[in-house]
CSV table of C-alpha atoms in Angstrom, one decimal:
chain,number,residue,atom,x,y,z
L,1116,UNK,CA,112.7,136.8,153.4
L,1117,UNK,CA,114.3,138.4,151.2
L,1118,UNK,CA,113.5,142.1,149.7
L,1119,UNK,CA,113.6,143.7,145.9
L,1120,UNK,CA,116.1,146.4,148.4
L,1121,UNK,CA,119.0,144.0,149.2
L,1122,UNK,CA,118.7,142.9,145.7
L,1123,UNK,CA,119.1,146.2,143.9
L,1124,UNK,CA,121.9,146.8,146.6
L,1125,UNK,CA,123.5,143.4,145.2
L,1126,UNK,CA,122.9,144.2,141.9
L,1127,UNK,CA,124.8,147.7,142.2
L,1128,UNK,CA,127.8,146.6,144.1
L,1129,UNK,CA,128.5,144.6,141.2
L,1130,UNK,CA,128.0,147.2,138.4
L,1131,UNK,CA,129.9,149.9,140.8
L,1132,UNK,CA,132.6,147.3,142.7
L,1133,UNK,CA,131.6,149.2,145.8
L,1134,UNK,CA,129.6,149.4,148.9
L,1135,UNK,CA,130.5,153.2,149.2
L,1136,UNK,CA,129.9,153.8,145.2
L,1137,UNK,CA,126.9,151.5,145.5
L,1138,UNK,CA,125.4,153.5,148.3
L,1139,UNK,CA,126.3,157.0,146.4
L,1140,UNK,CA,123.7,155.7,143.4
L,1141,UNK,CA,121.5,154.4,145.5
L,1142,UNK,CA,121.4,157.7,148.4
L,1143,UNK,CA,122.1,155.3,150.9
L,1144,UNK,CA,124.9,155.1,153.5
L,1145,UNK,CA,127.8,152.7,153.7
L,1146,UNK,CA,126.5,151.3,156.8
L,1147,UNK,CA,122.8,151.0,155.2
L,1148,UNK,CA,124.4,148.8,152.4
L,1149,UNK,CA,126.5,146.9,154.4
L,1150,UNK,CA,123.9,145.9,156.4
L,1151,UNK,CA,121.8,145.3,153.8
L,1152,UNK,CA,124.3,142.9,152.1
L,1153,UNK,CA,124.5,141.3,155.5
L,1154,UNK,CA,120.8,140.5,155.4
L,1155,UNK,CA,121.2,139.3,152.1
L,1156,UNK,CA,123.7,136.9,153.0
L,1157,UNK,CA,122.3,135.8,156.4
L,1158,UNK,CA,118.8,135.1,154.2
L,1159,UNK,CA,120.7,133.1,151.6
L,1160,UNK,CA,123.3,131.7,154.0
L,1161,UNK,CA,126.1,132.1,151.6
L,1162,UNK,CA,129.1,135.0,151.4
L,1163,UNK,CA,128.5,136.9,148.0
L,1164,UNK,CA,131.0,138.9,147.9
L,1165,UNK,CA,135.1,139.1,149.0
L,1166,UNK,CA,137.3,142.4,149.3
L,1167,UNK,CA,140.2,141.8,146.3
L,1168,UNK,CA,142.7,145.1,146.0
L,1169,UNK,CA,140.2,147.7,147.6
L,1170,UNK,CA,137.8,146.2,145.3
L,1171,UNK,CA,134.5,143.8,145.8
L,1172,UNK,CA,134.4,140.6,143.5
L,1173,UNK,CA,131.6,138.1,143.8
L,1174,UNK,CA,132.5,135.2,145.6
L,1175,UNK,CA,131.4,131.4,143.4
L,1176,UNK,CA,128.4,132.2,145.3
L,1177,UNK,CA,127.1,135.3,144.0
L,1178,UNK,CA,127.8,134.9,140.8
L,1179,UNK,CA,125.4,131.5,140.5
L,1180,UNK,CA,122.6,134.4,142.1
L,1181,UNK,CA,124.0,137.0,139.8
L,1182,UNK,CA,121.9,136.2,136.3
L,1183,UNK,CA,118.5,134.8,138.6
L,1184,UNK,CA,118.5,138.3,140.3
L,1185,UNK,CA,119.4,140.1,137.1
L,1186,UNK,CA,116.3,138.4,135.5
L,1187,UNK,CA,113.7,139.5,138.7
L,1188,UNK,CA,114.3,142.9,138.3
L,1189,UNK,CA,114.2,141.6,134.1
L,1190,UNK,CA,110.9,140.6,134.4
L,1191,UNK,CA,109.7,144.0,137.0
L,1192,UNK,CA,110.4,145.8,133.9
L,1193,UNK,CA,108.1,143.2,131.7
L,1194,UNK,CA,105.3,143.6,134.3
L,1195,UNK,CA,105.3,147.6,134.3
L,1196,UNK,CA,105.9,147.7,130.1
L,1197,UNK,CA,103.0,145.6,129.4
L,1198,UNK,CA,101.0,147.4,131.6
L,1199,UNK,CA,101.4,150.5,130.2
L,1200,UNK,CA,101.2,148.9,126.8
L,1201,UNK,CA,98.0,148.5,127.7
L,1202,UNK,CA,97.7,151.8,128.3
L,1203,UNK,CA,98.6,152.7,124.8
L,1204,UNK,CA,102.3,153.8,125.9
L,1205,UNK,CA,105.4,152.4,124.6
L,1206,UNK,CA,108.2,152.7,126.8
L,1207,UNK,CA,111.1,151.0,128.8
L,1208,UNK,CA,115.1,150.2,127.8
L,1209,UNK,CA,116.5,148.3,125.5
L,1210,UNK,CA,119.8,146.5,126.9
L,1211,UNK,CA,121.5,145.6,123.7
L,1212,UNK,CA,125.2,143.7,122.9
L,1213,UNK,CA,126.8,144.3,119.8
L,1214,UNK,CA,130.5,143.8,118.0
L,1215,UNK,CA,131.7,146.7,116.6
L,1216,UNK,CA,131.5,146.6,113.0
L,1217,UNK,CA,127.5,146.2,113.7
L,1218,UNK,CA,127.7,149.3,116.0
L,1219,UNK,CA,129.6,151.1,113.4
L,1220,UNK,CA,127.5,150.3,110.2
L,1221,UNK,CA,123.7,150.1,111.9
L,1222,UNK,CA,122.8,149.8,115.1
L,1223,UNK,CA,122.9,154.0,115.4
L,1224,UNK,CA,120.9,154.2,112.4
L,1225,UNK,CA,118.3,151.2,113.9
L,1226,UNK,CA,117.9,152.9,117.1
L,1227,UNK,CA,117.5,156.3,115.5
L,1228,UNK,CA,114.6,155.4,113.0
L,1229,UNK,CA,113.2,152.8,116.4
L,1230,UNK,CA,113.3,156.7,118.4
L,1231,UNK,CA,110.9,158.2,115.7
L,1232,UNK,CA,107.8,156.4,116.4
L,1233,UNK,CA,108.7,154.9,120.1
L,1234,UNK,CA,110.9,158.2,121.5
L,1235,UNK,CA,110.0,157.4,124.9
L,1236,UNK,CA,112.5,153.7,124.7
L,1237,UNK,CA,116.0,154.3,125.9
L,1238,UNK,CA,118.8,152.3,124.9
L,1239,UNK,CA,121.4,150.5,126.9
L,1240,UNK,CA,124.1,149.6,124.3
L,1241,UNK,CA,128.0,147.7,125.3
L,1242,UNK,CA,130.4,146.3,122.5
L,1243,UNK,CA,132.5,142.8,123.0
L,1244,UNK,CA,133.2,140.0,120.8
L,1245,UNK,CA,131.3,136.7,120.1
L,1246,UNK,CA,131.7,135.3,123.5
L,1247,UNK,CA,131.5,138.4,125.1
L,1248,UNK,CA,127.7,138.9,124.0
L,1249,UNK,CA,127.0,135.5,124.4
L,1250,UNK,CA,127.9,135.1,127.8
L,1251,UNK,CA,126.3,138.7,128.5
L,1252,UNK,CA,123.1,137.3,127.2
L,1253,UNK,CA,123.3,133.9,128.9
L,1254,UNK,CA,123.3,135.6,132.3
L,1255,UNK,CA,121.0,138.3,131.8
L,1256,UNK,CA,123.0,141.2,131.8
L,1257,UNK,CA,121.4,142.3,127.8
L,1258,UNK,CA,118.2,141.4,126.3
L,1259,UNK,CA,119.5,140.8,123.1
L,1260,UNK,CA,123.1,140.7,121.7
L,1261,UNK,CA,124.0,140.7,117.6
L,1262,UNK,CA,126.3,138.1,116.8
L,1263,UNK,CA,126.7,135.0,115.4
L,1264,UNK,CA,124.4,131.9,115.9
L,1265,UNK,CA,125.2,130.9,119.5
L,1266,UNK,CA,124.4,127.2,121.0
L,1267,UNK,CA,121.9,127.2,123.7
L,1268,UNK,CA,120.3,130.6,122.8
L,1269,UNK,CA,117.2,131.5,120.4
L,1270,UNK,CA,118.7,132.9,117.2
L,1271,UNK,CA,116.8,135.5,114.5
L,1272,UNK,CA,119.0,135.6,111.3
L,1273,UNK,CA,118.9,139.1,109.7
L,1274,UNK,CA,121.8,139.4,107.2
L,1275,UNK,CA,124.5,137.6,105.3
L,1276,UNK,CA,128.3,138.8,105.8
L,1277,UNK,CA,131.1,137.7,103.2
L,1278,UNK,CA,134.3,137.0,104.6
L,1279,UNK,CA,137.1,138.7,102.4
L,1280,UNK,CA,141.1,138.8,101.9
L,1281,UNK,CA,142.4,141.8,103.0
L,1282,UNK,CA,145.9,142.3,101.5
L,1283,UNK,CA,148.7,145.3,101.3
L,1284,UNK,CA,148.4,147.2,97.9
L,1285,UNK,CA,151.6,146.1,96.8
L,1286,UNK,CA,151.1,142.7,97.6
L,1287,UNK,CA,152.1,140.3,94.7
L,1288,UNK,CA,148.2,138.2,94.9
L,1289,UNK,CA,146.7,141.9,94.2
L,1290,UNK,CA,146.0,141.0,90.6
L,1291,UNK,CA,144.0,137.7,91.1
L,1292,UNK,CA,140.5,138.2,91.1
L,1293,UNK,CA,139.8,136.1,94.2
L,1294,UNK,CA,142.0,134.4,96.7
L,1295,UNK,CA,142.4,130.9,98.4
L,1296,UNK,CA,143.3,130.0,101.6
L,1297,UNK,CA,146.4,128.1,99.8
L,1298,UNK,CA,147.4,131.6,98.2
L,1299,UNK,CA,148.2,133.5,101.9
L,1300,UNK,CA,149.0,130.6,104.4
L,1301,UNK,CA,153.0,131.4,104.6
L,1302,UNK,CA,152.3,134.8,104.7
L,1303,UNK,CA,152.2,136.9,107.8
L,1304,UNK,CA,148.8,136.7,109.0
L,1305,UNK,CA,146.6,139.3,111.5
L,1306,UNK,CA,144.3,137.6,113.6
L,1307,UNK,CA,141.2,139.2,114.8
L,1308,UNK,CA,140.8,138.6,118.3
L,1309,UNK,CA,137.3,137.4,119.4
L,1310,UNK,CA,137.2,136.1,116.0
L,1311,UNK,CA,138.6,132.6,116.0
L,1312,UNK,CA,135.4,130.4,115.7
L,1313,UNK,CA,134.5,132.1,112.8
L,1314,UNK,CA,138.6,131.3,111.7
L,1315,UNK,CA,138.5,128.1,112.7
L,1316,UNK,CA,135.0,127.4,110.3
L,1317,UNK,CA,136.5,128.6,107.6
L,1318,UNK,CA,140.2,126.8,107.8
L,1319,UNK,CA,137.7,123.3,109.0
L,1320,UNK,CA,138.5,120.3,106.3
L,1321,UNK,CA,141.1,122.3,104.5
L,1322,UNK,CA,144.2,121.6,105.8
L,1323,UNK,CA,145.6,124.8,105.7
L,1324,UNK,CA,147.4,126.3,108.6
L,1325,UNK,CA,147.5,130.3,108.9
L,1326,UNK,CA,151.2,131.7,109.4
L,1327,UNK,CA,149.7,133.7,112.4
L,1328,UNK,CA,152.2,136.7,113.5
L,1329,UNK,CA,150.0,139.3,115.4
L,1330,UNK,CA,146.4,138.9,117.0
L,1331,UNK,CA,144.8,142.4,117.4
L,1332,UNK,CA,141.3,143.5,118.6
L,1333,UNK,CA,140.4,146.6,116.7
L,1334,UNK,CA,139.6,146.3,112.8
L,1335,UNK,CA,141.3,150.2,112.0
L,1336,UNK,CA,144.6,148.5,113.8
L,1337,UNK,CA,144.3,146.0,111.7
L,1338,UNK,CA,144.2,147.8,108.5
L,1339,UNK,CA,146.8,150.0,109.5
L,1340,UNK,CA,149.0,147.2,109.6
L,1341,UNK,CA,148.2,146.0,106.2
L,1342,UNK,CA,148.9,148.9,104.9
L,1343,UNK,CA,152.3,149.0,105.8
L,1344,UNK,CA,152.8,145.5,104.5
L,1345,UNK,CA,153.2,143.6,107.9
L,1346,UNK,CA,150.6,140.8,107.2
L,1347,UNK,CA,147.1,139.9,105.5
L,1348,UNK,CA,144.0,139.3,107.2
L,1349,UNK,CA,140.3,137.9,106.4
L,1350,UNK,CA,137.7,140.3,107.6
L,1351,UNK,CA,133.9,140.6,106.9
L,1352,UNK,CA,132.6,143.3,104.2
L,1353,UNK,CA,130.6,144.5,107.3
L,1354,UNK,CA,133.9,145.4,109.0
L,1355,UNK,CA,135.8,146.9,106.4
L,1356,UNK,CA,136.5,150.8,106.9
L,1357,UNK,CA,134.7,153.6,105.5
L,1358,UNK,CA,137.5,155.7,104.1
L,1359,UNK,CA,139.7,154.9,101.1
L,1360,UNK,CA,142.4,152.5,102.6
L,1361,UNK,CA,145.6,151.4,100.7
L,1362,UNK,CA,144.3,148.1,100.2
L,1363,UNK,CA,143.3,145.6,98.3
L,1364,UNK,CA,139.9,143.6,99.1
L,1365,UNK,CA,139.3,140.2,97.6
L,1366,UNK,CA,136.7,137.4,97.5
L,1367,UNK,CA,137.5,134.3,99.3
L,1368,UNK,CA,137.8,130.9,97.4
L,1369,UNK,CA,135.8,128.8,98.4
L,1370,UNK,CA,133.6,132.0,99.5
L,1371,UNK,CA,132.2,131.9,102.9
L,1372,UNK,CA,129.4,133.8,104.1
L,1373,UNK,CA,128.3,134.8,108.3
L,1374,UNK,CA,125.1,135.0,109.2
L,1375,UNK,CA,124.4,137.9,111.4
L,1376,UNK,CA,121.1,138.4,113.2
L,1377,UNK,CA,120.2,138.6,117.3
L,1378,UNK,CA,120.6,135.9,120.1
L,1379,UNK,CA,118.3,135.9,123.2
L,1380,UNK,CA,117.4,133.8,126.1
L,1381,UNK,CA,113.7,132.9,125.4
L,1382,UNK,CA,111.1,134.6,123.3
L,1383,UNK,CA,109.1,134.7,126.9
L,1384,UNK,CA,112.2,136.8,129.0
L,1385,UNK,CA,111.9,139.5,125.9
L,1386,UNK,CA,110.5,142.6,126.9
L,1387,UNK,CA,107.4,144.2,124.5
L,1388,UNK,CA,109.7,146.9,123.6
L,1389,UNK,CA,112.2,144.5,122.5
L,1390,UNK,CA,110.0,142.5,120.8
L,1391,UNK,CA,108.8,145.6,119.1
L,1392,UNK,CA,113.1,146.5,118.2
L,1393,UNK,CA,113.2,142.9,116.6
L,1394,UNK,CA,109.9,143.4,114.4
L,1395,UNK,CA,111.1,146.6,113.6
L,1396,UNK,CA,114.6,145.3,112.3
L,1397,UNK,CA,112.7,142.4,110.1
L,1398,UNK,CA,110.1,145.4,108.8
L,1399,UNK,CA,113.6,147.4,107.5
L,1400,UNK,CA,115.7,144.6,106.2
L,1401,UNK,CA,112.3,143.3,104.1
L,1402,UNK,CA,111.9,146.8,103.1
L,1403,UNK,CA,111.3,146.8,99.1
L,1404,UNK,CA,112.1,150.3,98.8
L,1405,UNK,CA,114.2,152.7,99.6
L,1406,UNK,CA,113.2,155.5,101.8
L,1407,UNK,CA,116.4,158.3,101.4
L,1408,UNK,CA,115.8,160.7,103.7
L,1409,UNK,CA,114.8,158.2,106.7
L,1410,UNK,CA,117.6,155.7,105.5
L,1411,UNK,CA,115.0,153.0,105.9
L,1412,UNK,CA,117.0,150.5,103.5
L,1413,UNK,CA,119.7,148.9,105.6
L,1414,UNK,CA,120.9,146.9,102.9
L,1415,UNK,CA,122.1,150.9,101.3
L,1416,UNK,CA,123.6,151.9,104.5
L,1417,UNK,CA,126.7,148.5,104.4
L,1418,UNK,CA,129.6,151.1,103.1
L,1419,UNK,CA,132.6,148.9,102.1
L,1420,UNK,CA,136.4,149.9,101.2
L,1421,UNK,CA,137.8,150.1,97.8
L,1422,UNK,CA,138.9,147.4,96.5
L,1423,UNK,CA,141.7,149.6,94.8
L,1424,UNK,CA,143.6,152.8,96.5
């Protein structure tokens, strides 16, 4: 039979990579986890994990288990909230999976003004890119993730993004008032990693080909490199920078717009204090006025670049 004790076990040798670091977090010995992963294995009749470089990676076998046990101790925390709901007490954690830009512009802001009437949630929060947060989602390791519509997951739109030209401020296209895909495919182009689908949407049916010379992860990298005149790059409003970069920002032509909002499992593996997050989200985009000094309005809070230096 097996035991919610071997599972926990399981569960923290994978977030650790460790029986020793496993045992530390849990106050248990070496031996005691050992031999409670033996147990494990000897119920299942499978090997879940194999020793790679001093380190513990799940074997094909324990990571088919990995998401199913995630979602037991998923729905222990279900039981206990909605019991306590009922009990008039809102608590629990919110595992959330966000991109960047979205951590930067809101998500502190959401979880701040969510702390004011429920302070007793906590707030479990990791960054990635699209397929990052869908695949976190998928196997259980977040509740929710904010991204892009994902197939095979429940999707609650929440805003609209435009996709703009980002260009150097001597750059010769710096006096049109918008720019087409035909205007910057032989220049040097920045990719954003993580955000090809999104590329490959906007190039589909065109038959433009990007003149791609760098791929980079983080949006301030990015910028810096238009600056100094290396390339030009299409980046969402959302992810443009706060302070006054030597840039020029232009529409797209034909404009194209992301839809931002939260994917999930199933409306029935949600949590209430989740449930209570998403409401609470919908309640402050819908918001018809503007409350200043709770920064209630979220469409206020989107901050975007110059579009001159």
């Amino acid at each position: 039979m097996l035991n919610h004790l071997q599972l926990e076990v399981f569960l923290k040798i994978v977030e650790t990579g460790s029986f020793t670091k496993a045992g530390e977090n849990l106050n248990m010995t070496q031996s005691a986890v050992s031999h409670s992963i033996a147990s494990l294995e000897k119920n299942l009749g499978v090997k879940l994990f194999e020793r790679v470089n001093r380190t513990m990676r799940l074997t094909s076998a324990g990571n088919v288990i990995l998401p199913h046990v995630r979602e037991i101790f998923n729905q222990d925390s279900i039981i206990l909230q909605k019991a306590n709901k009922l009990l008039n007490v809102e608590f629990g954690t919110i595992k959330i999976a966000c991109f960047p830009s979205f951590m930067t512009k809101w998500l502190p802001n959401l979880m701040r003004l969510y702390n004011r009437r429920f302070p007793k949630i906590d707030f479990q929060i990791i960054e990635g890119d699209y397929n990052e947060i869908t695949d976190w989602v998928k196997d259980g390791k977040v509740d929710i993730g904010f991204s892009i519509e994902s197939a095979d997951l429940c999707f609650e739109a929440f805003v609209r993004d435009s996709m703009l030209v980002v260009l150097p401020e001597n750059s010769p296209l710096s006096h049109l008032s918008d720019v087409k895909l035909e205007d910057i495919a032989k220049l040097p182009y920045i990719n954003v990693k993580g955000y090809e689908k999104l590329l490959d949407e906007i190039l589909m049916g065109t038959g433009v080909r990007l003149n791609v010379k760098y791929n980079l992860h983080n949006t301030y990298s990015i910028i810096s490199m238009v600056e100094e005149g290396f390339g030009v790059t299409i980046l969402p409003e959302l992810a443009l920078p706060r302070y006054q970069a030597k840039i020029h920002v232009k529409p797209l032509q034909p404009a194209f717009i992301r839809t931002i909002g939260c994917i999930f499992r199933s409306a029935e593996t949600l949590s209430p204090a989740v449930k209570a997050f998403l409401s609470f989200i919908t309640e402050q985009l819908n918001s018809g006025e503007n409350d200043k000094s709770d920064e209630t309005n979220l469409n206020n809070n989107q901050t975007t670049a110059e579009k001159t230096p």
